[in-house]
Amino acid sequence: TIGMIVVDGNGNVATGTSTNGASHKIPGRVGDSPMIGAGSYADSSVGGAAATGDGDTMMRFLPSYQAVENMRMGADPTMACQKAIARIQKHVPIFFGAIICANKTGSYGAACSKAPGFTQFHYSIYKPGLSQPLEEMVDCL
Amino acid sequence: QPPLPLVVTTWPFHSATQAAWKALAARGSALDAVETGCAQCETDQCDGSVGYGGSPDESGETTLDAMIMNGNTMEVGAVASLRRIKNAIGVARAVMEHTKHTFLVGESASLFAESMGFVCEDLTTNRSLSIYSKWLDQQCQPNFRKNVTPDPTKSCGPYKPVKSLSEGKKPTLQKQVDLHSHD
């Protein structure tokens, strides 16, 4: 899945996702990406979040909505993402998933859940001062 | 440097991030930038998990899911299990802008998309066909079936339900992790 958060120069926030889902899914199966609050969530009074990973598991926890609410309660974007991932890990200790977060003032972060073969999450950002997209990375929880 | 504007994208999908930034530079809104960026990934078929020609289902078909959300107005448009239409994020935006609904799914979502002028085309490619035929050759492993017969860990369907073999045990959400099959 591509998940994306855009905050424009005036602090207006929009998010979105697009995916072709899980391979070999049962026809009719829908993942987390199009689910509001699971695939992504935006509230310009706070910020936005978007998720990627095992949609069957992640959609049950609405991690993007949770991350925005974490930011609303004062968490910085990285902490907001980490808390959303930790919440899922309480129920599913090992799952494949990652989330990106940004607040309306332009701070951003990410978090991911460690799984066999997946210990770091790479993501892409663009902000003033850069002349091309920059790849950043976080170690998984 | 001022901290805004900002584009953040999952995975190193830099072409999508670049496209979104360009949309902002061209005085597009944040919503325009999200649509443009995600559409770029659909065209590029980013890592095979976005766009046509990837992640075939049990019948070999590629279907698409997408959503878009305006953080100012809380307007949302979303589509799921979209068939025969490549530009899923564009259809999600059309749901937002041309309906009072939020979420359209399946065959009817595709008919809505066609009525809105989106091109109808086959989402299967040689790549998705080869993924599918390889899966069939491996007795349909891995799959998402459980409590069915024949044994889904050993063979393809068609499957019939059987009494849950794990009745009485505490249900667990924990399952095998498959890094190559995700949303």
Tab-separated table of C-alpha atoms in Angstrom:
chain	number	residue	atom	x	y	z
A	1	THR	CA	0.000	0.000	0.000
A	2	ILE	CA	0.921	3.555	-0.631
A	3	GLY	CA	-0.211	5.714	2.278
A	4	MET	CA	0.329	9.440	2.001
A	5	ILE	CA	-0.007	12.518	4.228
A	6	VAL	CA	0.193	16.019	2.754
A	7	VAL	CA	0.256	19.217	4.822
A	8	ASP	CA	0.227	22.294	2.608
A	9	GLY	CA	1.838	25.634	3.373
A	10	ASN	CA	-1.178	26.784	5.368
A	11	GLY	CA	-1.463	23.655	7.520
A	12	ASN	CA	-4.305	22.054	5.568
A	13	VAL	CA	-4.022	18.276	5.950
A	14	ALA	CA	-5.114	15.542	3.502
A	15	THR	CA	-4.373	11.826	3.440
A	16	GLY	CA	-4.921	8.938	1.082
A	17	THR	CA	-4.107	5.325	0.271
A	18	SER	CA	-4.097	3.054	-2.747
A	19	THR	CA	-3.362	-0.670	-2.933
A	20	ASN	CA	-4.067	-3.875	-4.782
A	21	GLY	CA	-4.333	-5.679	-1.456
A	22	ALA	CA	-3.109	-9.059	-0.282
A	23	SER	CA	-2.005	-11.704	-2.746
A	24	HIS	CA	-4.199	-14.827	-3.056
A	25	LYS	CA	-6.997	-13.159	-1.056
A	26	ILE	CA	-10.450	-14.690	-1.141
A	27	PRO	CA	-12.371	-12.718	-3.828
A	28	GLY	CA	-14.325	-9.915	-2.168
A	29	ARG	CA	-11.754	-9.440	0.589
A	30	VAL	CA	-11.070	-5.818	1.393
A	31	GLY	CA	-7.981	-4.701	3.329
A	32	ASP	CA	-7.490	-1.814	5.733
A	33	SER	CA	-6.438	0.737	3.090
A	34	PRO	CA	-9.883	2.064	2.101
A	35	MET	CA	-11.265	1.914	5.670
A	36	ILE	CA	-11.469	5.432	7.128
A	37	GLY	CA	-9.360	5.510	10.283
A	38	ALA	CA	-7.536	2.301	9.375
A	39	GLY	CA	-5.820	3.008	6.044
A	40	SER	CA	-5.553	6.699	6.776
A	41	TYR	CA	-7.116	9.573	8.706
A	42	ALA	CA	-6.852	13.354	8.516
A	43	ASP	CA	-7.976	16.206	10.765
A	44	SER	CA	-6.476	19.581	9.950
A	45	SER	CA	-6.872	20.686	13.557
A	46	VAL	CA	-4.340	17.987	14.496
A	47	GLY	CA	-2.599	16.227	11.619
A	48	GLY	CA	-2.792	12.975	9.677
A	49	ALA	CA	-1.677	9.342	9.635
A	50	ALA	CA	-1.545	6.480	7.146
A	51	ALA	CA	-0.836	2.773	7.563
A	52	THR	CA	0.483	-0.187	5.590
A	53	GLY	CA	0.890	-3.896	6.324
A	54	ASP	CA	-1.315	-6.871	7.221
A	55	GLY	CA	-4.710	-5.218	6.664
A	56	ASP	CA	-6.769	-8.071	8.141
A	57	THR	CA	-5.088	-7.446	11.499
A	58	MET	CA	-4.556	-3.662	11.362
A	59	MET	CA	-8.126	-2.709	10.414
A	60	ARG	CA	-9.377	-4.093	13.705
A	61	PHE	CA	-7.510	-1.376	15.613
A	62	LEU	CA	-8.080	1.709	13.396
A	63	PRO	CA	-4.421	2.648	13.825
A	64	SER	CA	-4.549	5.841	11.720
A	65	TYR	CA	-7.465	7.258	13.703
A	66	GLN	CA	-5.730	6.200	16.928
A	67	ALA	CA	-2.497	7.931	15.892
A	68	VAL	CA	-4.317	11.201	15.112
A	69	GLU	CA	-6.084	11.014	18.468
A	70	ASN	CA	-2.721	10.341	20.161
A	71	MET	CA	-1.443	13.567	18.534
A	72	ARG	CA	-4.603	15.370	19.628
A	73	MET	CA	-3.753	14.352	23.188
A	74	GLY	CA	-0.299	15.863	22.822
A	75	ALA	CA	1.946	13.085	21.533
A	76	ASP	CA	4.554	14.055	18.971
A	77	PRO	CA	4.141	12.238	15.622
A	78	THR	CA	6.739	9.530	16.355
A	79	MET	CA	5.288	8.751	19.779
A	80	ALA	CA	1.755	8.851	18.320
A	81	CYS	CA	2.746	6.241	15.723
A	82	GLN	CA	4.560	4.078	18.267
A	83	LYS	CA	1.581	3.998	20.627
A	84	ALA	CA	-0.745	2.995	17.768
A	85	ILE	CA	1.553	0.088	16.863
A	86	ALA	CA	2.038	-0.954	20.522
A	87	ARG	CA	-1.727	-1.107	20.958
A	88	ILE	CA	-1.949	-3.760	18.217
A	89	GLN	CA	1.071	-5.662	19.556
A	90	LYS	CA	-0.765	-6.169	22.854
A	91	HIS	CA	-3.173	-8.449	20.988
A	92	VAL	CA	-1.015	-9.645	18.110
A	93	PRO	CA	2.599	-9.642	19.332
A	94	ILE	CA	4.048	-10.346	15.912
A	95	PHE	CA	2.376	-8.672	12.959
A	96	PHE	CA	3.641	-6.973	9.800
A	97	GLY	CA	2.673	-3.341	9.865
A	98	ALA	CA	3.898	0.259	9.780
A	99	ILE	CA	2.401	3.708	10.160
A	100	ILE	CA	3.422	7.269	9.274
A	101	CYS	CA	2.256	10.335	11.216
A	102	ALA	CA	2.500	14.093	10.727
A	103	ASN	CA	1.039	17.011	12.635
A	104	LYS	CA	-0.360	20.213	11.166
A	105	THR	CA	2.816	22.170	11.922
A	106	GLY	CA	5.025	19.886	9.839
A	107	SER	CA	6.580	17.499	12.360
A	108	TYR	CA	6.464	13.872	11.226
A	109	GLY	CA	7.453	10.382	12.338
A	110	ALA	CA	6.848	6.680	11.779
A	111	ALA	CA	6.727	3.363	13.638
A	112	CYS	CA	6.564	-0.301	12.674
A	113	SER	CA	6.111	-3.727	14.254
A	114	LYS	CA	9.059	-6.106	14.153
A	115	ALA	CA	8.341	-9.320	12.249
A	116	PRO	CA	10.557	-12.037	10.794
A	117	GLY	CA	12.450	-10.371	7.970
A	118	PHE	CA	11.094	-6.899	8.765
A	119	THR	CA	13.064	-4.909	11.330
A	120	GLN	CA	13.237	-1.481	9.698
A	121	PHE	CA	10.658	0.640	7.880
A	122	HIS	CA	11.804	2.995	5.102
A	123	TYR	CA	9.577	5.865	4.031
A	124	SER	CA	9.790	8.921	1.786
A	125	ILE	CA	9.420	12.601	2.653
A	126	TYR	CA	9.646	15.969	0.931
A	127	LYS	CA	9.934	19.247	2.807
A	128	PRO	CA	11.332	22.744	2.232
A	129	GLY	CA	15.080	22.823	1.683
A	130	LEU	CA	15.144	19.523	-0.197
A	131	SER	CA	15.592	19.346	-3.941
A	132	GLN	CA	14.255	15.790	-4.165
A	133	PRO	CA	12.439	13.269	-1.989
A	134	LEU	CA	14.419	11.985	1.002
A	135	GLU	CA	14.370	8.404	2.288
A	136	GLU	CA	14.118	8.073	6.058
A	137	MET	CA	13.985	4.947	8.229
A	138	VAL	CA	12.889	3.789	11.652
A	139	ASP	CA	13.766	0.631	13.596
A	140	CYS	CA	10.728	-1.492	14.366
A	141	LEU	CA	9.324	-1.899	17.882
B	1	GLN	CA	13.647	26.303	6.813
B	2	PRO	CA	9.856	26.597	7.360
B	3	PRO	CA	8.491	23.169	8.275
B	4	LEU	CA	5.665	23.385	5.698
B	5	PRO	CA	4.586	22.179	3.228
B	6	LEU	CA	5.276	18.498	3.916
B	7	VAL	CA	4.727	15.216	2.064
B	8	VAL	CA	5.185	11.885	3.873
B	9	THR	CA	4.745	8.542	2.033
B	10	THR	CA	4.932	4.940	3.172
B	11	TRP	CA	7.853	2.930	1.737
B	12	PRO	CA	10.485	4.546	-0.472
B	13	PHE	CA	7.928	5.391	-3.136
B	14	HIS	CA	9.839	8.530	-4.096
B	15	SER	CA	8.121	9.055	-7.461
B	16	ALA	CA	4.817	9.433	-5.642
B	17	THR	CA	6.302	11.846	-3.091
B	18	GLN	CA	7.838	13.870	-5.920
B	19	ALA	CA	4.536	13.992	-7.835
B	20	ALA	CA	2.675	15.192	-4.732
B	21	TRP	CA	5.282	17.905	-4.099
B	22	LYS	CA	5.016	19.072	-7.704
B	23	ALA	CA	1.236	19.271	-7.367
B	24	LEU	CA	1.665	21.543	-4.323
B	25	ALA	CA	4.232	23.651	-6.205
B	26	ALA	CA	1.663	24.066	-8.974
B	27	ARG	CA	-0.698	25.617	-6.376
B	28	GLY	CA	-2.709	22.429	-5.997
B	29	SER	CA	-4.472	21.754	-2.697
B	30	ALA	CA	-3.279	19.139	-0.202
B	31	LEU	CA	-6.084	16.908	-1.518
B	32	ASP	CA	-4.895	17.391	-5.110
B	33	ALA	CA	-1.378	16.467	-4.021
B	34	VAL	CA	-2.534	13.255	-2.310
B	35	GLU	CA	-4.533	12.244	-5.382
B	36	THR	CA	-1.680	13.033	-7.769
B	37	GLY	CA	0.895	11.238	-5.638
B	38	CYS	CA	-1.129	8.088	-5.134
B	39	ALA	CA	-2.120	8.050	-8.820
B	40	GLN	CA	1.578	8.173	-9.735
B	41	CYS	CA	2.110	5.016	-7.672
B	42	GLU	CA	-0.830	3.330	-9.378
B	43	THR	CA	0.748	4.098	-12.763
B	44	ASP	CA	4.193	2.983	-11.559
B	45	GLN	CA	2.728	-0.136	-9.885
B	46	CYS	CA	4.908	0.724	-6.855
B	47	ASP	CA	6.650	-2.501	-5.605
B	48	GLY	CA	3.796	-4.508	-7.089
B	49	SER	CA	1.544	-3.769	-4.119
B	50	VAL	CA	-0.068	-0.712	-5.728
B	51	GLY	CA	-1.998	-0.544	-8.981
B	52	TYR	CA	-2.913	-3.007	-11.674
B	53	GLY	CA	-1.122	-6.286	-12.310
B	54	GLY	CA	-0.371	-7.216	-8.694
B	55	SER	CA	-1.660	-9.276	-5.761
B	56	PRO	CA	-4.095	-11.514	-7.676
B	57	ASP	CA	-6.905	-13.061	-5.645
B	58	GLU	CA	-7.828	-16.771	-5.537
B	59	SER	CA	-9.319	-16.466	-9.023
B	60	GLY	CA	-6.307	-14.646	-10.448
B	61	GLU	CA	-7.977	-11.235	-10.599
B	62	THR	CA	-6.429	-7.938	-9.405
B	63	THR	CA	-8.813	-5.664	-7.508
B	64	LEU	CA	-8.033	-2.228	-6.033
B	65	ASP	CA	-8.764	-0.423	-2.755
B	66	ALA	CA	-8.274	3.310	-2.137
B	67	MET	CA	-9.410	6.220	0.030
B	68	ILE	CA	-8.877	9.974	0.209
B	69	MET	CA	-9.668	12.277	3.124
B	70	ASN	CA	-9.911	16.081	3.452
B	71	GLY	CA	-8.744	17.037	6.948
B	72	ASN	CA	-10.467	20.443	6.769
B	73	THR	CA	-13.974	19.258	5.953
B	74	MET	CA	-13.696	15.595	7.070
B	75	GLU	CA	-14.974	14.697	3.570
B	76	VAL	CA	-13.935	11.182	2.544
B	77	GLY	CA	-14.197	9.127	-0.622
B	78	ALA	CA	-13.272	5.427	-0.672
B	79	VAL	CA	-13.547	2.424	-2.985
B	80	ALA	CA	-12.798	-1.241	-2.360
B	81	SER	CA	-12.599	-4.409	-4.396
B	82	LEU	CA	-12.667	-2.189	-7.491
B	83	ARG	CA	-12.534	-4.222	-10.744
B	84	ARG	CA	-11.426	-3.199	-14.257
B	85	ILE	CA	-10.531	0.436	-13.320
B	86	LYS	CA	-6.845	1.374	-12.867
B	87	ASN	CA	-7.175	4.797	-11.252
B	88	ALA	CA	-8.614	3.775	-7.879
B	89	ILE	CA	-7.644	6.973	-6.028
B	90	GLY	CA	-9.320	8.977	-8.796
B	91	VAL	CA	-12.538	6.996	-8.302
B	92	ALA	CA	-12.257	7.537	-4.513
B	93	ARG	CA	-12.073	11.276	-5.178
B	94	ALA	CA	-15.108	10.995	-7.485
B	95	VAL	CA	-17.068	9.292	-4.681
B	96	MET	CA	-16.157	12.265	-2.458
B	97	GLU	CA	-17.050	14.904	-5.034
B	98	HIS	CA	-20.007	13.397	-6.910
B	99	THR	CA	-21.926	11.462	-4.231
B	100	LYS	CA	-23.183	12.086	-0.739
B	101	HIS	CA	-21.812	8.630	0.186
B	102	THR	CA	-18.407	7.806	1.588
B	103	PHE	CA	-17.560	4.271	0.471
B	104	LEU	CA	-18.491	2.273	-2.683
B	105	VAL	CA	-17.379	-1.323	-3.186
B	106	GLY	CA	-17.144	-4.129	-5.728
B	107	GLU	CA	-18.772	-4.529	-9.120
B	108	SER	CA	-21.203	-1.654	-8.538
B	109	ALA	CA	-18.321	0.658	-7.652
B	110	SER	CA	-16.810	-0.196	-11.046
B	111	LEU	CA	-20.094	0.616	-12.780
B	112	PHE	CA	-20.197	3.960	-10.906
B	113	ALA	CA	-16.623	4.647	-12.042
B	114	GLU	CA	-17.497	3.901	-15.654
B	115	SER	CA	-20.498	6.241	-15.433
B	116	MET	CA	-18.117	8.936	-14.160
B	117	GLY	CA	-15.965	8.446	-17.269
B	118	PHE	CA	-13.168	6.260	-15.881
B	119	VAL	CA	-11.723	3.906	-18.469
B	120	CYS	CA	-12.659	0.229	-18.142
B	121	GLU	CA	-9.641	-2.043	-18.766
B	122	ASP	CA	-8.183	-5.378	-17.767
B	123	LEU	CA	-6.096	-5.175	-14.592
B	124	THR	CA	-4.381	-8.505	-15.245
B	125	THR	CA	-0.829	-8.530	-16.610
B	126	ASN	CA	1.697	-11.227	-17.429
B	127	ARG	CA	3.235	-10.611	-14.004
B	128	SER	CA	-0.001	-11.133	-12.082
B	129	LEU	CA	-0.790	-14.152	-14.234
B	130	SER	CA	2.594	-15.697	-13.442
B	131	ILE	CA	2.119	-15.041	-9.690
B	132	TYR	CA	-1.258	-16.759	-9.951
B	133	SER	CA	-0.100	-19.789	-11.957
B	134	LYS	CA	2.894	-20.270	-9.609
B	135	TRP	CA	0.456	-20.244	-6.661
B	136	LEU	CA	-1.721	-22.872	-8.343
B	137	ASP	CA	1.396	-24.992	-8.939
B	138	GLN	CA	2.161	-24.778	-5.184
B	139	GLN	CA	-1.234	-26.308	-4.209
B	140	CYS	CA	-2.542	-22.760	-3.531
B	141	GLN	CA	-0.064	-22.047	-0.727
B	142	PRO	CA	-0.212	-19.725	1.169
B	143	ASN	CA	-3.928	-18.936	1.454
B	144	PHE	CA	-6.408	-17.374	3.861
B	145	ARG	CA	-8.651	-20.364	4.496
B	146	LYS	CA	-9.232	-22.114	7.850
B	147	ASN	CA	-11.673	-24.720	9.269
B	148	VAL	CA	-12.480	-26.051	5.794
B	149	THR	CA	-11.956	-29.256	3.874
B	150	PRO	CA	-9.881	-30.336	1.995
B	151	ASP	CA	-6.986	-29.303	4.280
B	152	PRO	CA	-6.185	-25.750	3.102
B	153	THR	CA	-2.561	-26.108	4.192
B	154	LYS	CA	-2.107	-28.859	1.645
B	155	SER	CA	-4.425	-28.295	-1.264
B	156	CYS	CA	-6.531	-25.963	-3.333
B	157	GLY	CA	-10.294	-25.696	-3.057
B	158	PRO	CA	-13.137	-25.735	-3.639
B	159	TYR	CA	-13.504	-25.916	0.121
B	160	LYS	CA	-16.370	-26.910	2.376
B	161	PRO	CA	-16.752	-25.734	5.978
B	162	VAL	CA	-15.920	-28.163	8.776
B	163	LYS	CA	-16.534	-27.873	12.494
B	164	SER	CA	-13.814	-25.718	13.966
B	165	LEU	CA	-10.942	-28.064	14.823
B	166	SER	CA	-9.770	-25.601	17.466
B	167	GLU	CA	-13.091	-25.458	19.317
B	168	GLY	CA	-12.557	-25.017	23.052
B	169	LYS	CA	-9.154	-23.482	22.514
B	170	LYS	CA	-8.702	-19.738	23.227
B	171	PRO	CA	-8.933	-17.987	19.821
B	172	THR	CA	-5.777	-16.101	18.826
B	173	LEU	CA	-5.279	-13.320	16.312
B	174	GLN	CA	-1.645	-14.325	15.931
B	175	LYS	CA	-0.892	-15.810	12.526
B	176	GLN	CA	1.980	-16.520	10.194
B	177	VAL	CA	3.583	-13.316	8.869
B	178	ASP	CA	3.842	-13.144	5.070
B	179	LEU	CA	5.952	-10.145	4.066
B	180	HIS	CA	4.991	-10.585	0.431
B	181	SER	CA	1.257	-10.407	0.914
B	182	HIS	CA	0.189	-7.190	2.584
B	183	ASP	CA	-1.825	-4.067	2.067
